[in-house]
Coordinates of C-alpha atoms and ligand atoms in Angstrom, one line a residue:
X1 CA 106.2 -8.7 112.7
X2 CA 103.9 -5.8 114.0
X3 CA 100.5 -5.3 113.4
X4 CA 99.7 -9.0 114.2
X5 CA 95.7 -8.1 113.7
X6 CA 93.3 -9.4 111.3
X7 CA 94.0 -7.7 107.7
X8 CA 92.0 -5.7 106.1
X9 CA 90.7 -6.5 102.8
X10 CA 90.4 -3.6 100.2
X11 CA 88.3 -3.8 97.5
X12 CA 90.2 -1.1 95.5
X13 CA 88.6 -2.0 91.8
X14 CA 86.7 0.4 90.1
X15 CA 83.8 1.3 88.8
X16 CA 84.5 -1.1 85.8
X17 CA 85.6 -3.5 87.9
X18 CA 89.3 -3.4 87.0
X19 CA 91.8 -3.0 89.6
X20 CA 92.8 -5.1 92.2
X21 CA 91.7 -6.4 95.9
X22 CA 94.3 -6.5 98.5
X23 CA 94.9 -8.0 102.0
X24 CA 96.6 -4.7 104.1
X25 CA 98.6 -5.7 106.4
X26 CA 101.1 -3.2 108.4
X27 CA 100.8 -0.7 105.5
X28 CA 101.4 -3.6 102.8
X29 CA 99.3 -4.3 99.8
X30 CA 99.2 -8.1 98.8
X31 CA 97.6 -8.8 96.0
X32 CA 95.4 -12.0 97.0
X33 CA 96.9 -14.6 95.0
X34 CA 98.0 -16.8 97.3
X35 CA 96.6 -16.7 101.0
X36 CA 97.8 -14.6 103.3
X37 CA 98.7 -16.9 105.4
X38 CA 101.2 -17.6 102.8
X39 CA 102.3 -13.9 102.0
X40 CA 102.9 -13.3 106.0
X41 CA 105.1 -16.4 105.9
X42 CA 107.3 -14.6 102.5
X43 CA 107.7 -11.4 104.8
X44 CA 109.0 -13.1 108.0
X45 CA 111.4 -15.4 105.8
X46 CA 112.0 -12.2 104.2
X47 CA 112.9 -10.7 107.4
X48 CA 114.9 -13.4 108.9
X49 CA 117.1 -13.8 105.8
X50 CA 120.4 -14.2 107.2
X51 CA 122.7 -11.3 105.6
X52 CA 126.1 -11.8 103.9
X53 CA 128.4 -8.9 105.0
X54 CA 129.3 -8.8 101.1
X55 CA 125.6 -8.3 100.2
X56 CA 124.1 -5.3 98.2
X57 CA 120.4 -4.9 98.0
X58 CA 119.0 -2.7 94.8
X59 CA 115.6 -1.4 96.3
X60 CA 113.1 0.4 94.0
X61 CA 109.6 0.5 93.4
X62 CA 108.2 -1.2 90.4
X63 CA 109.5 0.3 87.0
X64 CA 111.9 2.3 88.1
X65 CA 115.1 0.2 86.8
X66 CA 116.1 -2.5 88.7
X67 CA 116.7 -5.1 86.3
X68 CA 118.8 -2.4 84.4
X69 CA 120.8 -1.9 87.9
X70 CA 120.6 -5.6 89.2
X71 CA 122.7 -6.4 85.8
X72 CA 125.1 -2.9 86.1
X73 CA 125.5 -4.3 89.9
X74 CA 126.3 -7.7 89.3
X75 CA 128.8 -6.9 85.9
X76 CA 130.5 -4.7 88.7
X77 CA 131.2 -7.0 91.2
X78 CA 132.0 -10.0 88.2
X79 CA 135.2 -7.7 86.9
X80 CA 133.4 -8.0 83.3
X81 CA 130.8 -7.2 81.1
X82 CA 129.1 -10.6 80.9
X83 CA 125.6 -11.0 81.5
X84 CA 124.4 -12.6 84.3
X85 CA 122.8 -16.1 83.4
X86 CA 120.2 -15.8 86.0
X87 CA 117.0 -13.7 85.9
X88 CA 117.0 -11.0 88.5
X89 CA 114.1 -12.6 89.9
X90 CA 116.1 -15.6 91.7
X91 CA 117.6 -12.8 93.9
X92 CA 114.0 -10.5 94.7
X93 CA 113.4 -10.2 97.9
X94 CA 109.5 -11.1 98.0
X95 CA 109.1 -13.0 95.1
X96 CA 107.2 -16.0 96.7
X97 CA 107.9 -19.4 95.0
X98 CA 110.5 -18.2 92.9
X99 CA 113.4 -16.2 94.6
X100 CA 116.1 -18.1 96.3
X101 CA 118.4 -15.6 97.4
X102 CA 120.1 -18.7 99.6
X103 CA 121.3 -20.2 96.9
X104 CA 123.1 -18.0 95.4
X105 CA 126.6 -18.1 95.5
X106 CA 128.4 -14.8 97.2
X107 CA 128.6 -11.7 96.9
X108 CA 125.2 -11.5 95.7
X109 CA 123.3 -8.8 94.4
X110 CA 119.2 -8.6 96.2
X111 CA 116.9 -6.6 94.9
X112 CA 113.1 -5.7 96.6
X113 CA 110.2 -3.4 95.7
X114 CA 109.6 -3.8 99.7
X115 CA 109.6 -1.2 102.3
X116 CA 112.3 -1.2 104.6
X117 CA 110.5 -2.7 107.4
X118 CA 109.6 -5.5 105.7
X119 CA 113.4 -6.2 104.9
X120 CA 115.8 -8.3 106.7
X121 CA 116.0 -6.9 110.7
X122 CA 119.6 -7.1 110.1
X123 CA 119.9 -5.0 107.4
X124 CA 120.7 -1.7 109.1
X125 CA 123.3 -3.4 111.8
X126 CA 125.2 -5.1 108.6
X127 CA 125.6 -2.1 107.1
X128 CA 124.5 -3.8 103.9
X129 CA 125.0 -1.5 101.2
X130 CA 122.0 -0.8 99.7
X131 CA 121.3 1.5 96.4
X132 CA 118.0 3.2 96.3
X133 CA 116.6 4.1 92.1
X134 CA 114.1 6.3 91.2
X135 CA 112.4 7.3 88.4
X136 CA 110.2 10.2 87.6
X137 CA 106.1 8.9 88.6
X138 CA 105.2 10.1 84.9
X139 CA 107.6 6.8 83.1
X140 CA 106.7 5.1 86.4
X141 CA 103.2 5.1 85.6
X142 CA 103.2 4.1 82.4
X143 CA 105.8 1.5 82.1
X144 CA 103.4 0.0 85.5
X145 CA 100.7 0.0 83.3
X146 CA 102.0 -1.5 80.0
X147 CA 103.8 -4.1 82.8
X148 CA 100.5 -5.2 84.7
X149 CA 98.1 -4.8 81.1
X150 CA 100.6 -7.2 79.2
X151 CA 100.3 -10.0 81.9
X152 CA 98.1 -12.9 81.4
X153 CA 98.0 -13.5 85.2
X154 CA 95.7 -13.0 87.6
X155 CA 97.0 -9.9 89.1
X156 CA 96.9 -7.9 85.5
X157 CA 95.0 -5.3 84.4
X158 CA 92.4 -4.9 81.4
X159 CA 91.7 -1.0 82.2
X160 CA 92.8 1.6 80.0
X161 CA 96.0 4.0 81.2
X162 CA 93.5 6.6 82.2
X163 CA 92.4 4.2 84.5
X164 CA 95.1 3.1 85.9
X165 CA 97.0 6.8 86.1
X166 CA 93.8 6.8 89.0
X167 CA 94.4 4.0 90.9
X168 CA 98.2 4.9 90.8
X169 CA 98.1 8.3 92.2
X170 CA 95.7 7.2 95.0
X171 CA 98.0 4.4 95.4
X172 CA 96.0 1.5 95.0
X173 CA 98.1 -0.6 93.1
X174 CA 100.4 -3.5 94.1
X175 CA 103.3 -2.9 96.0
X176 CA 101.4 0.6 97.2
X177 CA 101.5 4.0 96.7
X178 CA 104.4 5.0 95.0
X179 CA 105.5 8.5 97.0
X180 CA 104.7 6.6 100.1
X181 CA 107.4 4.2 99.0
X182 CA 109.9 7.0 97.8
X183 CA 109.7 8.8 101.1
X184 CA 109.7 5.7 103.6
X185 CA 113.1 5.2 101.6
X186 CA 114.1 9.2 102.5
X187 CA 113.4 8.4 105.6
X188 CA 115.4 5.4 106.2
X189 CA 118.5 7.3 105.5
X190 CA 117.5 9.7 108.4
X191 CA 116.5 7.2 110.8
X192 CA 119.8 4.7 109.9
X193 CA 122.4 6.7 109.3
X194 CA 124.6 3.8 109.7
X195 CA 123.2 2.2 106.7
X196 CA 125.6 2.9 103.4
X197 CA 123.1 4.2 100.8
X198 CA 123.2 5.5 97.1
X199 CA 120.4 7.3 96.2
X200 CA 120.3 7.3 92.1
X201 CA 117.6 8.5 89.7
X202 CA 116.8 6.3 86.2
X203 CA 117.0 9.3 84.4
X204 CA 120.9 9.7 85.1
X205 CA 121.6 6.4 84.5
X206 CA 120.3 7.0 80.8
X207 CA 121.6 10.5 80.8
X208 CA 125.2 9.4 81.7
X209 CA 125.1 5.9 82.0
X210 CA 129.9 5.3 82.5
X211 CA 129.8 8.5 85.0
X212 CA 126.9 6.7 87.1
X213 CA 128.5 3.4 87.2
X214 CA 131.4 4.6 88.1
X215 CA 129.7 6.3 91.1
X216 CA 128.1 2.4 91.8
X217 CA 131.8 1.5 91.6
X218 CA 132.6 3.2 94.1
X219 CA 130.0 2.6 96.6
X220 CA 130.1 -0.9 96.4
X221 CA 134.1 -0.9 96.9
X222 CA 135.1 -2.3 93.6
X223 CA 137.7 -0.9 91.8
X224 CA 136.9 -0.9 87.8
X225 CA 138.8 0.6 84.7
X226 CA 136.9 3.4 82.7
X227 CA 137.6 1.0 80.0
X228 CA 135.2 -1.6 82.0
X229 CA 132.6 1.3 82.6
X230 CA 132.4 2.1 79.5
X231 CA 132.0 -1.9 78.4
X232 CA 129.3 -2.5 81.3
X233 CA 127.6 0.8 79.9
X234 CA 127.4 -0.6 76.1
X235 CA 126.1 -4.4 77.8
X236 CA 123.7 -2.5 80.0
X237 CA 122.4 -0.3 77.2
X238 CA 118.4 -0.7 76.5
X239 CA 118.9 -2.9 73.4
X240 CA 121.8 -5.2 74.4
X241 CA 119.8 -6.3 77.3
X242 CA 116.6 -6.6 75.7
X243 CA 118.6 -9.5 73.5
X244 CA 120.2 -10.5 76.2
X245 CA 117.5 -11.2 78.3
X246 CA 116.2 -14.4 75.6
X247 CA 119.1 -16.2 76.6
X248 CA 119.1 -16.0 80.7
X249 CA 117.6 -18.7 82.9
X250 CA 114.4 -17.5 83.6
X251 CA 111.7 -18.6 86.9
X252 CA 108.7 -18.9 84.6
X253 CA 108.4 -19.2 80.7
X254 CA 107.8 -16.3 78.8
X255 CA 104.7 -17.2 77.4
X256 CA 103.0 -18.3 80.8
X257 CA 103.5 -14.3 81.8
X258 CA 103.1 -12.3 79.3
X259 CA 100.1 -11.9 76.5
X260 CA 101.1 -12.6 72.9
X261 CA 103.6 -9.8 71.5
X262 CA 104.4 -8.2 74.6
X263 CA 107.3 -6.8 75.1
X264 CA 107.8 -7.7 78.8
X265 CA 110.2 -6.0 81.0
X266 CA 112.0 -4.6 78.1
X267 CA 109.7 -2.0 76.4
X268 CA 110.9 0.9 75.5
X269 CA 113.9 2.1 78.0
X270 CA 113.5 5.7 77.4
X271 CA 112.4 9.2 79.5
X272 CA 110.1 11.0 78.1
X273 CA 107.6 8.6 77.1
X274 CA 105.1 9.4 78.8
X275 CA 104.5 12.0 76.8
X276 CA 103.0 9.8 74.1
X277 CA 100.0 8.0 77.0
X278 CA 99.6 11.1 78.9
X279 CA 97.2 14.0 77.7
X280 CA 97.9 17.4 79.3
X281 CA 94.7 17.8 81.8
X282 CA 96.1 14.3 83.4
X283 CA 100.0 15.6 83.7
X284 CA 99.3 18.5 85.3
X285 CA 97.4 16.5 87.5
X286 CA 100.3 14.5 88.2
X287 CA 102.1 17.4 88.9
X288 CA 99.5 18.8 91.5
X289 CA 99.8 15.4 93.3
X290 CA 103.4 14.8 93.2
X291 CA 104.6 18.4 93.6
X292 CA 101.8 18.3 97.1
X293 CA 102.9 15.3 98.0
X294 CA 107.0 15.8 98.0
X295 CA 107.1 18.9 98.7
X296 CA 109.7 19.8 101.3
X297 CA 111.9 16.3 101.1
X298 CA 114.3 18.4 97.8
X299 CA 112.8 15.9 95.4
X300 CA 113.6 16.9 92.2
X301 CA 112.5 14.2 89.2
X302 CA 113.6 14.9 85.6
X303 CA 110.5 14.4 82.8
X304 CA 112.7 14.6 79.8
Ligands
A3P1 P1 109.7 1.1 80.2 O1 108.5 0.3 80.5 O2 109.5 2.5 80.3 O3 110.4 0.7 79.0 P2 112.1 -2.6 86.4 O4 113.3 -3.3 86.0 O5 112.2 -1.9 87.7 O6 110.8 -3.4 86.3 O7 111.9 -1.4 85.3 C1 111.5 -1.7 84.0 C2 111.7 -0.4 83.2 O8 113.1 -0.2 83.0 C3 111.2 -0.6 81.8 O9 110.8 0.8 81.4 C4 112.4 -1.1 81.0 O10 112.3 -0.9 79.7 C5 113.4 -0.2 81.6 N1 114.8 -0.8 81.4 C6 115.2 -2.0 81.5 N2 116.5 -2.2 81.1 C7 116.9 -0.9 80.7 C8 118.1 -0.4 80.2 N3 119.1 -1.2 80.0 N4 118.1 0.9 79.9 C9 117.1 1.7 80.1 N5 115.9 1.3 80.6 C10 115.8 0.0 80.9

């Protein structure tokens, strides 16, 4: 991979020491839990994955709804609304340890918070179709924070929301600055045209969930009653899954990642909520920054 130099090391904590230090290495953040010696290994084996032409990759950052996709994607392709018995994570691209993506059986269903370039090389010349989510940064921010502040692990974080809405728009978080990671992904569909991408927002997903799966149908080439949409809508609704989600094979217990009464990936599934974390000094903030920062790429994101 580029940028074969020695990384940089960030100290990006602050001034109550929470917050994370990171090795950066070609514009990646790793959080140092293992070495990096070990994290540069994940990214080639990342990148040398060898591609099945039947492949779809789910890519979004962090909260924006890829377990909710990665279980839309894979009822889909099954003909049926049953849940998958795996845990997403088995199929993440850059989930050290615990994703085996060649194990699974085809047509499998990857999913990756990583930047393109960090992707398999072959991605692009596969034409792997590949389905881009977003979610407003508002719900972004604080379903990241309620994720990292409910882990027991190393890599979570005993700040308040106000501290991390800080580190988040100056994107010192893991897996980066969030509307660096939004626009690498704009780009990408200007650079590889040849690439088949669906660009999709969370917020239409939950607005009309049967009219966006059917648009998923279509892209991935699966043909699918409205009956079936309709099904894979009700299994793929916020609650259903939550319950769901006890009975699926998991990489790592419960209990070993998350604190005591957390709710884990399923919180609260909604838009809107950041309405009850965010006072109003700190969202017009976040609209300074993210209207600045997107301004000219036609980004529109919905906050309610
Ligand atoms: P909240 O923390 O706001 O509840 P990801 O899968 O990318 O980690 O995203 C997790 C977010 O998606 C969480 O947001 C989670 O509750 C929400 N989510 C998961 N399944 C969902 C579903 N079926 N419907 C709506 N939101 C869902």
């Amino acid at each position: 991979m580029e940028g074969q130099g020695n990384p940089k090391i960030l100290d990006y904590r602050n001034e109550n020491g929470h917050g994370w230090s990171f090795y950066e290495k070609d514009g990646l953040l790793l959080t140092i839990v293992t070495t990096l010696e070990d994290d540069m290994e994940m990214i080639r084996n990342i990148q040398k994955l060898e591609l099945r032409d039947d492949d779809v990759l789910i890519a979004a950052y962090p909260k924006c709804g890829t377990h909710w996709l990665w279980e839309i994607v894979n009822m889909l392709r099954a003909g049926n609304s049953k849940y998958n018995k795996k845990g997403k994570q088995i199929a993440m691209l850059g989930m050290p340890k615990f994703s085996r993506p060649d194990e699974l059986p085809s047509p499998r269903v990857l999913n990756s918070h990583q930047y393109f370039r960090h992707l398999p090389e072959t991605l692009a010349e596969k034409k792997i179709k590949t389905i881009f989510i977003m979610r407003n940064p508002k719900d972004v921010s604080v379903s990241y924070y309620n994720h990292v502040n409910g882990l027991k692990l190393s890599i979570g974080f005993d700040g308040t929301y106000s501290e991390f809405l800080d580190l988040f728009l100056d994107g010192k978080v893991p897996w980066g600055d969030y509307v660096d990671y939004v626009k690498d992904w704009l780009q990408v569909k200007q650079v590889h045209p040849e690439l088949p991408m669906l660009t999709l927002f969370y917020e239409n997903l939950k607005k009309d969930p049967v009219k966006n799966i059917r648009v998923v149908a279509d892209f991935i080439g699966v043909s699918v009653s409205d009956e079936l949409c309709e099904e894979i809508a009700e299994a793929c609704s916020f609650k259903k899954m939550r319950t769901a989600d006890k009975d699926k094979e998991h990489v790592r217990k419960r209990s070993e990642l998350w604190k005591d009464g957390h709710q884990g990936i399923y919180r609260k599934g909604d838009v809107g909520d950041w309405k009850n974390w965010i006072t109003v000094a700190q969202s017009e903030k976040i609209d300074d920054v993210i209207g600045r920062r997107f301004e000219g790429t036609g980004i529109v994101f919905t906050y309610e």
